[in-house]
JSON list of C-alpha atoms in Angstrom, two decimals:
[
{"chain": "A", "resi": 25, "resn": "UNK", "atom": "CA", "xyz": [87.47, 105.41, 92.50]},
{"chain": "A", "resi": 26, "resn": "UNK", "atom": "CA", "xyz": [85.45, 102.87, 90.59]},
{"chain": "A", "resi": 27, "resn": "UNK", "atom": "CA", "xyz": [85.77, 99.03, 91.13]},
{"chain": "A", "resi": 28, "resn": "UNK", "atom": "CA", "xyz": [89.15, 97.64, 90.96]},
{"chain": "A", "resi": 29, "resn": "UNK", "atom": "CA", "xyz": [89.73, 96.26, 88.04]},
{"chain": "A", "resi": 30, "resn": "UNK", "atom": "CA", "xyz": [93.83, 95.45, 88.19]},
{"chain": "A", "resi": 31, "resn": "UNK", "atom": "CA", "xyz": [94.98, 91.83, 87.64]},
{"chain": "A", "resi": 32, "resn": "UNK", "atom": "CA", "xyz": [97.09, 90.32, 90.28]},
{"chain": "A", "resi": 33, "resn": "UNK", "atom": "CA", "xyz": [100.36, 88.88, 90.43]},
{"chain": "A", "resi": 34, "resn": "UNK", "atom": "CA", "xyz": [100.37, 84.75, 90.02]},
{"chain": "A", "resi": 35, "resn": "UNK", "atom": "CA", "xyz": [100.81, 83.26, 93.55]},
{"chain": "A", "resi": 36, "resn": "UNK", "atom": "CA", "xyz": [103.59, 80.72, 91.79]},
{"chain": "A", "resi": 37, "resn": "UNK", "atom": "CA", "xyz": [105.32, 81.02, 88.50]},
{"chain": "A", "resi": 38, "resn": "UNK", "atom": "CA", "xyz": [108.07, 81.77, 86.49]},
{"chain": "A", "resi": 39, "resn": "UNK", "atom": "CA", "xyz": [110.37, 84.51, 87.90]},
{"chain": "A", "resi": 40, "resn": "UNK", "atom": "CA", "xyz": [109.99, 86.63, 84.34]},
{"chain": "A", "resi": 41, "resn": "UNK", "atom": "CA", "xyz": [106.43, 86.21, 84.49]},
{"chain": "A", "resi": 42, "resn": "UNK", "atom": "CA", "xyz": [106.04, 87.11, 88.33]},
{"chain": "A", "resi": 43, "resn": "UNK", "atom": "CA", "xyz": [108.20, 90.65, 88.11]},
{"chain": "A", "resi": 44, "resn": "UNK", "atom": "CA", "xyz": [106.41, 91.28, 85.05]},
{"chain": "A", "resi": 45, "resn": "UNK", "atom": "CA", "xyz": [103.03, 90.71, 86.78]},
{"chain": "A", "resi": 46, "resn": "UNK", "atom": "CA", "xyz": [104.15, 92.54, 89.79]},
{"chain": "A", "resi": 47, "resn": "UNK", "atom": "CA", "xyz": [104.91, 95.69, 87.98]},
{"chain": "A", "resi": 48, "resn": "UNK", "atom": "CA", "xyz": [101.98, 95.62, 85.91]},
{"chain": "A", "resi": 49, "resn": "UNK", "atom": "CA", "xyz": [100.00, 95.77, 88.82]},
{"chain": "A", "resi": 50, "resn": "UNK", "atom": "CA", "xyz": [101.83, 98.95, 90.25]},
{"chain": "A", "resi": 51, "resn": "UNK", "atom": "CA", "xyz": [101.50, 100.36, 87.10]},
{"chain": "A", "resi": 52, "resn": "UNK", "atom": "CA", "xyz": [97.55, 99.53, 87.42]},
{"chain": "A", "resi": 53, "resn": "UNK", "atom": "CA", "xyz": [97.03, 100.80, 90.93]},
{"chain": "A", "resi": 54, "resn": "UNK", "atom": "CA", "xyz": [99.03, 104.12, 90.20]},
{"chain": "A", "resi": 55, "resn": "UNK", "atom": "CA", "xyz": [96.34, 104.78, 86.95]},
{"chain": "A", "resi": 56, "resn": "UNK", "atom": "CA", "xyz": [93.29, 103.46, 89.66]},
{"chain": "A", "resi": 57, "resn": "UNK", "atom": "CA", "xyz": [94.44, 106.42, 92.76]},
{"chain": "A", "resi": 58, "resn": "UNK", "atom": "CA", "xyz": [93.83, 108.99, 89.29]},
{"chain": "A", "resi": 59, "resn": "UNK", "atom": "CA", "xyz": [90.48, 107.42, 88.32]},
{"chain": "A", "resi": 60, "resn": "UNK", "atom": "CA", "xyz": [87.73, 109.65, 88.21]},
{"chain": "A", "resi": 61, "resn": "UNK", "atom": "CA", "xyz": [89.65, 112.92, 88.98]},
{"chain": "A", "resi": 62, "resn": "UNK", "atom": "CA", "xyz": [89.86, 115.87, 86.66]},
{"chain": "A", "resi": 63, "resn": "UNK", "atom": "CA", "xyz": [92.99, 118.42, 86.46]},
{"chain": "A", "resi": 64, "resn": "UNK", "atom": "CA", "xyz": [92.25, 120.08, 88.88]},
{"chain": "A", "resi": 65, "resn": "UNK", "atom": "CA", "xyz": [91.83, 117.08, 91.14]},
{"chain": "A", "resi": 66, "resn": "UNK", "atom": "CA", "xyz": [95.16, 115.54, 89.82]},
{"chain": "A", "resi": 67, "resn": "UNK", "atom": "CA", "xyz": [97.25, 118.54, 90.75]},
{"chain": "A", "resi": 68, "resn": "UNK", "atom": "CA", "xyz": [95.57, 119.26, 95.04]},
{"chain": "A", "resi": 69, "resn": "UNK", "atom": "CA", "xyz": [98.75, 118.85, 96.82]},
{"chain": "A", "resi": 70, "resn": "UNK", "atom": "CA", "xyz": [98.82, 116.81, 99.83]},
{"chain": "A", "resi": 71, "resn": "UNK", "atom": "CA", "xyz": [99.36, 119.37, 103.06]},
{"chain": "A", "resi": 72, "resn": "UNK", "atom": "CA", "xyz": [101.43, 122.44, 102.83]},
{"chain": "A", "resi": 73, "resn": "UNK", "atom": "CA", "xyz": [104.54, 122.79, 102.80]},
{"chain": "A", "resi": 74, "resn": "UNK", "atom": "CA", "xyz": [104.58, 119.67, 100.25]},
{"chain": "A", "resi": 75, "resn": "UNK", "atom": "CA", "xyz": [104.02, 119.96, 96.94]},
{"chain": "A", "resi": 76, "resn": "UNK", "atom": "CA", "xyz": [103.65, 116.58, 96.11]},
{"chain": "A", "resi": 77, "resn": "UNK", "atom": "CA", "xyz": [100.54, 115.69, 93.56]},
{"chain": "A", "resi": 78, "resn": "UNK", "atom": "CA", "xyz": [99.13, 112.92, 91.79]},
{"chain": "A", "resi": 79, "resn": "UNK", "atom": "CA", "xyz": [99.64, 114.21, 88.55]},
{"chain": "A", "resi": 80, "resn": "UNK", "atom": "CA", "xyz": [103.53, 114.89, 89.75]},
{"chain": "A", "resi": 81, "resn": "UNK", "atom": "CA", "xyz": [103.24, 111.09, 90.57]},
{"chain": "A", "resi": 82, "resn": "UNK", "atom": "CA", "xyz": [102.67, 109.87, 86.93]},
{"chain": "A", "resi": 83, "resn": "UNK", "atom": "CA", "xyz": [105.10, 112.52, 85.43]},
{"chain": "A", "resi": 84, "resn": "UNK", "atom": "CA", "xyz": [107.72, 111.13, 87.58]},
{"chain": "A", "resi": 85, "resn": "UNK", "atom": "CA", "xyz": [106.83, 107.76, 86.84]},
{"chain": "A", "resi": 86, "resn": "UNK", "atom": "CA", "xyz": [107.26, 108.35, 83.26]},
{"chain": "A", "resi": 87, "resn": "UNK", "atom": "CA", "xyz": [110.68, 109.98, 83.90]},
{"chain": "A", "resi": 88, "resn": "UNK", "atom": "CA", "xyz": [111.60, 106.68, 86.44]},
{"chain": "A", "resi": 89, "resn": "UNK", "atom": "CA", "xyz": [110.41, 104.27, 83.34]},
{"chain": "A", "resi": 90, "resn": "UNK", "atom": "CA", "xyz": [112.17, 106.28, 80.93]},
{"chain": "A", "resi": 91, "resn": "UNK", "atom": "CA", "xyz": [115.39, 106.17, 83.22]},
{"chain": "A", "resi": 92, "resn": "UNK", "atom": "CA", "xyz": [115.59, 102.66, 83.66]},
{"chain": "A", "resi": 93, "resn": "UNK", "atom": "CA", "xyz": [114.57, 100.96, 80.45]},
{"chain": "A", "resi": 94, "resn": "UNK", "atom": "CA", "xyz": [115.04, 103.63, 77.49]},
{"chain": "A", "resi": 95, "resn": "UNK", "atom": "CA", "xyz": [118.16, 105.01, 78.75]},
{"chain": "A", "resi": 96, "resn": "UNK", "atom": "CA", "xyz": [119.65, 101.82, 80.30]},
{"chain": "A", "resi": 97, "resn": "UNK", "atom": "CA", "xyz": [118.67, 99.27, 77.79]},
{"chain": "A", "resi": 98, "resn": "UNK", "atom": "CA", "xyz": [118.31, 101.90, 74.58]},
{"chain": "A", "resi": 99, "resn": "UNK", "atom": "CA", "xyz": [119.75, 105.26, 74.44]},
{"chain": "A", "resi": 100, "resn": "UNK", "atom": "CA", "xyz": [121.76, 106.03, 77.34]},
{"chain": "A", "resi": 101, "resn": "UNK", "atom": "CA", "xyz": [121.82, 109.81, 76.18]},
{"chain": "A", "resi": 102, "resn": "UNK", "atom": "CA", "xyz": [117.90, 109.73, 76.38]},
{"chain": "A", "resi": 103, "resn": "UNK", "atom": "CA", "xyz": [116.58, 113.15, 77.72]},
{"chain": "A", "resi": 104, "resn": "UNK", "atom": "CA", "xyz": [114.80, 113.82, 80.18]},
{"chain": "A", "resi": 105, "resn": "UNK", "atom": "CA", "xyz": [110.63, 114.02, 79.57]},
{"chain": "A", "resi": 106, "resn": "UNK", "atom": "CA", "xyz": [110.03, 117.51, 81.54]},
{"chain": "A", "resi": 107, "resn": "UNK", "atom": "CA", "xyz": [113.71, 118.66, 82.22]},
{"chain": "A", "resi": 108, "resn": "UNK", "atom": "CA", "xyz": [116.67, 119.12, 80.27]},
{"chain": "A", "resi": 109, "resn": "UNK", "atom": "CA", "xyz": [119.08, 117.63, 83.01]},
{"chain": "A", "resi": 110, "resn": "UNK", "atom": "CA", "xyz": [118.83, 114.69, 85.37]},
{"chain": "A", "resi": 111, "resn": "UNK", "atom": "CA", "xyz": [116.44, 115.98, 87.32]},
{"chain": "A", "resi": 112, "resn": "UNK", "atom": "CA", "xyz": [113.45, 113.73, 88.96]},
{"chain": "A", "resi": 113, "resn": "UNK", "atom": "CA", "xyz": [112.14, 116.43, 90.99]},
{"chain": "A", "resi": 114, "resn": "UNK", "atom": "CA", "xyz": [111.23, 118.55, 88.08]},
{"chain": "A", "resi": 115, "resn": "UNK", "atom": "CA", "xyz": [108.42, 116.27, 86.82]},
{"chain": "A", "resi": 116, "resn": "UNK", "atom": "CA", "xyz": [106.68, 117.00, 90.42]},
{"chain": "A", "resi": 117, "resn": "UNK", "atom": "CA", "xyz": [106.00, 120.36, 89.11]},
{"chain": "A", "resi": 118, "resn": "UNK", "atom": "CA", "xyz": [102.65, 119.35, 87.78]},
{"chain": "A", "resi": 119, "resn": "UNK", "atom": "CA", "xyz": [101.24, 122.94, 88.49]},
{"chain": "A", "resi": 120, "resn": "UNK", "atom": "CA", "xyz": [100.09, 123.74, 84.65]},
{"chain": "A", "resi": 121, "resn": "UNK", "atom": "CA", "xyz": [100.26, 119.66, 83.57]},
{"chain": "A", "resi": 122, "resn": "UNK", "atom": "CA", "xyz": [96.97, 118.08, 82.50]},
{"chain": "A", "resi": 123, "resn": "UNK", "atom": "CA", "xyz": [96.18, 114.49, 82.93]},
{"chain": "A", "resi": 124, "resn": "UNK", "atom": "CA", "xyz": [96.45, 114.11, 78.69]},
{"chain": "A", "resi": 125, "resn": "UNK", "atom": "CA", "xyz": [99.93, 115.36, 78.93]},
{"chain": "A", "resi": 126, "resn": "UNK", "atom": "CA", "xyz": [101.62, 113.43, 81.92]},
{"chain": "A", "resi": 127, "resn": "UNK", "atom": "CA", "xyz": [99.22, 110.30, 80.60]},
{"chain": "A", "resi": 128, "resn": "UNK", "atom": "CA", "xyz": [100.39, 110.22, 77.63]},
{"chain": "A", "resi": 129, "resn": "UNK", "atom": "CA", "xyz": [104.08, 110.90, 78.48]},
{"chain": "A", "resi": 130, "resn": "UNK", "atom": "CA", "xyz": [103.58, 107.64, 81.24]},
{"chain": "A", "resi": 131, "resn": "UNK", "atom": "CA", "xyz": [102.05, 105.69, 78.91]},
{"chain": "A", "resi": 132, "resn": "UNK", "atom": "CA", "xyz": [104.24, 105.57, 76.19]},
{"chain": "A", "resi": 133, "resn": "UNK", "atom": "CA", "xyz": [107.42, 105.07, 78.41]},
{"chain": "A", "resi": 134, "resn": "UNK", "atom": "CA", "xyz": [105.19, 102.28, 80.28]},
{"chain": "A", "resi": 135, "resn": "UNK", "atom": "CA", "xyz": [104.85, 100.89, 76.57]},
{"chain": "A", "resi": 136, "resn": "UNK", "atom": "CA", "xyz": [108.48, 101.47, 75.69]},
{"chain": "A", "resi": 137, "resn": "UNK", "atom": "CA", "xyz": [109.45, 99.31, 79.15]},
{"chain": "A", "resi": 138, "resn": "UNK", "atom": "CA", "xyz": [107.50, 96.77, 78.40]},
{"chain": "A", "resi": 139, "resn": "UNK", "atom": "CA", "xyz": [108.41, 96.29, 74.93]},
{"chain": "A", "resi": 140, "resn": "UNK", "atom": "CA", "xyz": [112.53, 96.51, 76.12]},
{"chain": "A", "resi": 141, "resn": "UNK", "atom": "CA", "xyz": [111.29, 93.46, 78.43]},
{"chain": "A", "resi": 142, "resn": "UNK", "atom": "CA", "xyz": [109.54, 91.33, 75.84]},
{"chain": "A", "resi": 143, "resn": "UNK", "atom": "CA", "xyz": [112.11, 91.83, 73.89]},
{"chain": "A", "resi": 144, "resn": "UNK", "atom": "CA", "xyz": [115.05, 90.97, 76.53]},
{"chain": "A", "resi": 145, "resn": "UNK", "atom": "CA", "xyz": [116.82, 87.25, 75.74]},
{"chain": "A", "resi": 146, "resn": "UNK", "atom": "CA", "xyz": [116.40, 87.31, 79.38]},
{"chain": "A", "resi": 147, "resn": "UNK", "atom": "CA", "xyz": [116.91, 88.94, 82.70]},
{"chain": "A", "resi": 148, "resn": "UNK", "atom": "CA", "xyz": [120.70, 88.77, 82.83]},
{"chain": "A", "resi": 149, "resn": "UNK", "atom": "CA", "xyz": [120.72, 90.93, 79.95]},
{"chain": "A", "resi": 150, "resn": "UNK", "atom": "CA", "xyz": [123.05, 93.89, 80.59]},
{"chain": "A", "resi": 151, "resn": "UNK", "atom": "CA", "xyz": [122.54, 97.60, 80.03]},
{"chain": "A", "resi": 152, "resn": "UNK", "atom": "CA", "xyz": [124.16, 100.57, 81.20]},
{"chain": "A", "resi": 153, "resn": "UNK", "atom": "CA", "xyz": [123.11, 102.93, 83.88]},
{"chain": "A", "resi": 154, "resn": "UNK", "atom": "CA", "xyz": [124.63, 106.22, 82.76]},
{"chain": "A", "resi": 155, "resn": "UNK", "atom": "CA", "xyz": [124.23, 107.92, 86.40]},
{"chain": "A", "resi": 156, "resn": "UNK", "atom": "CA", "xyz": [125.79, 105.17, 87.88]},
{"chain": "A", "resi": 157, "resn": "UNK", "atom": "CA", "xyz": [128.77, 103.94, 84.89]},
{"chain": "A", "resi": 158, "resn": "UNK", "atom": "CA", "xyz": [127.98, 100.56, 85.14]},
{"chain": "A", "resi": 159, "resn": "UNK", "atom": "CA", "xyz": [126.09, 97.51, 84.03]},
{"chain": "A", "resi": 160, "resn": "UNK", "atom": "CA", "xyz": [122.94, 96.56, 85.61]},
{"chain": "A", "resi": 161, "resn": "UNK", "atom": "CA", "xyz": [120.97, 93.32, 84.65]},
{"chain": "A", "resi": 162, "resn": "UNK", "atom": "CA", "xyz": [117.34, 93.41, 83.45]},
{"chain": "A", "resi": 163, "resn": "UNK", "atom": "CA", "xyz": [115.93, 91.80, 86.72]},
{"chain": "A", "resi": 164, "resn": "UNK", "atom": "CA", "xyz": [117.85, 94.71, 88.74]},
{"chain": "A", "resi": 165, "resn": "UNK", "atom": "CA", "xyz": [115.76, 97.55, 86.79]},
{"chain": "A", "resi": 166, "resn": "UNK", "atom": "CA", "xyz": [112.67, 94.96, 86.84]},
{"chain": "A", "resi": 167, "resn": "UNK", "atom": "CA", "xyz": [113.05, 95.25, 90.55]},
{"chain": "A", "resi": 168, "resn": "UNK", "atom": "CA", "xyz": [114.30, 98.67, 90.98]},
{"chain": "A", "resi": 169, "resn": "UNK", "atom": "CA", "xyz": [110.88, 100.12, 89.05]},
{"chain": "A", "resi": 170, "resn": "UNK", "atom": "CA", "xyz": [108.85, 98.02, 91.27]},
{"chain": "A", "resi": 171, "resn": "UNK", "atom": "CA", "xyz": [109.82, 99.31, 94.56]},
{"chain": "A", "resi": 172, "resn": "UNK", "atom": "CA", "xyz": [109.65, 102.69, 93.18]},
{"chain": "A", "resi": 173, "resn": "UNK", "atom": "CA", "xyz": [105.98, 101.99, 91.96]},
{"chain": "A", "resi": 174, "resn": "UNK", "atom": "CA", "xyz": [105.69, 100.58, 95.51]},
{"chain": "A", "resi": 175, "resn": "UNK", "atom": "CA", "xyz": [107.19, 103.58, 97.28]},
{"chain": "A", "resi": 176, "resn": "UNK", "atom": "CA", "xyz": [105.27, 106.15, 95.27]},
{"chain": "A", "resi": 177, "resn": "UNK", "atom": "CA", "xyz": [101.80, 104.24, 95.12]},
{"chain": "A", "resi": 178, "resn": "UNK", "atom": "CA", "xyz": [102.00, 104.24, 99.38]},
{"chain": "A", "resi": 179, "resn": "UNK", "atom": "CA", "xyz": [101.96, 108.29, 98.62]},
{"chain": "A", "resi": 180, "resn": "UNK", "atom": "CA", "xyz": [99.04, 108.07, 95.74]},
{"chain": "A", "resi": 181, "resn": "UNK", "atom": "CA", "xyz": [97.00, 106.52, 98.66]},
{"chain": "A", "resi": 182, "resn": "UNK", "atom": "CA", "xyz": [97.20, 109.32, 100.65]},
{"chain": "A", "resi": 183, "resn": "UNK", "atom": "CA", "xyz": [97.23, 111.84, 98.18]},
{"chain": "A", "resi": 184, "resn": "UNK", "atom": "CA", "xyz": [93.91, 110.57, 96.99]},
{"chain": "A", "resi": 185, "resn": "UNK", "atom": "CA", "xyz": [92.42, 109.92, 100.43]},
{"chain": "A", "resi": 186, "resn": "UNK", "atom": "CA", "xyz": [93.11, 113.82, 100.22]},
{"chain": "A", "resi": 187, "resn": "UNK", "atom": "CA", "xyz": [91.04, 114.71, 97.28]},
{"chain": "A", "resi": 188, "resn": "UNK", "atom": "CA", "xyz": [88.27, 112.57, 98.15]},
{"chain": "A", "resi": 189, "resn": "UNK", "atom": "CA", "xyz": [88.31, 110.24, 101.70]},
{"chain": "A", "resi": 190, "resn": "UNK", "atom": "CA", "xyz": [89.08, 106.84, 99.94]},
{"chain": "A", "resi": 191, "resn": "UNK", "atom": "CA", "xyz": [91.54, 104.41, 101.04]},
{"chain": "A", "resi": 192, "resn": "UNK", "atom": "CA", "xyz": [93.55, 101.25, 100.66]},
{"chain": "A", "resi": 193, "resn": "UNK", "atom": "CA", "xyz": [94.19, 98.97, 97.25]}
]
């Protein structure tokens, strides 16, 4: 990995401003464990019998952003990115996915997410979660998609360690 370039969250500040921070620095340190590596790199799984992969990471971070802004806030009949069902696990499959592909598919939704936010009154603003039938508020999903960046960026750290012997961020 190269020098880390990510911004941090404000150590005081609006709570808006702080989840929106917070998540753009997940986002960041997902993108940083994939510096530097090329396909093939992207898709060495962890330790047999997983088949858990960096590049699975991002595609099912796209389908996590997609879930909780674009169908929540948007279209709640939004498909899936790489399954025709709800189905998270599918975007793990990253065995013939190149970093352009899944990229591009997590950057857009990331872009899409952030743009539902900006555009937000504020967080109280209610969408629907489809799996669920009910309302959730903007600041649920804000913090939902943060503890799933959280979750997922603990396994990017040792998925990467994997590929190369780095650590830690």
């Amino acid at each position: 990995m190269t020098t880390d370039s990510r911004t941090g969250p404000p150590g005081a500040g609006g709570e808006r401003e702080t989840l929106r921070a917070f998540l753009d620095y997940h986002r960041a340190t997902l993108a940083m464990k994939c510096e530097g590596l090329d396909d093939e790199e992207l898709r060495q799984r962890s330790m047999p019998p997983s088949t858990l992969t960096l590049l699975g990471l991002v595609r099912h971070m796209a389908e996590v952003e997609r879930a909780w802004f674009r169908r929540v806030f948007e279209d709640n009949a939004a498909p899936m990115v790489w399954s025709d069902r709800i189905d998270f696990q599918a975007a793990y499959d990253a065995s013939t996915s190149t970093r352009e592909e899944a990229f591009g598919a997590w950057e857009a939704e990331v872009e899409n997410s952030r743009r539902v936010e900006r555009e937000a009154e504020s967080l109280d603003v209610l969408g629907l979660q489809p799996r669920w039938e009910a309302e959730v508020s903007l600041r649920m999903v804000m913090v939902h998609v943060l503890l799933e960046y959280g979750r997922h960026n603990g396994h990017a750290d040792f998925l990467r360690e994997g590929v190369d012997g780095t650590v830690g961020a």
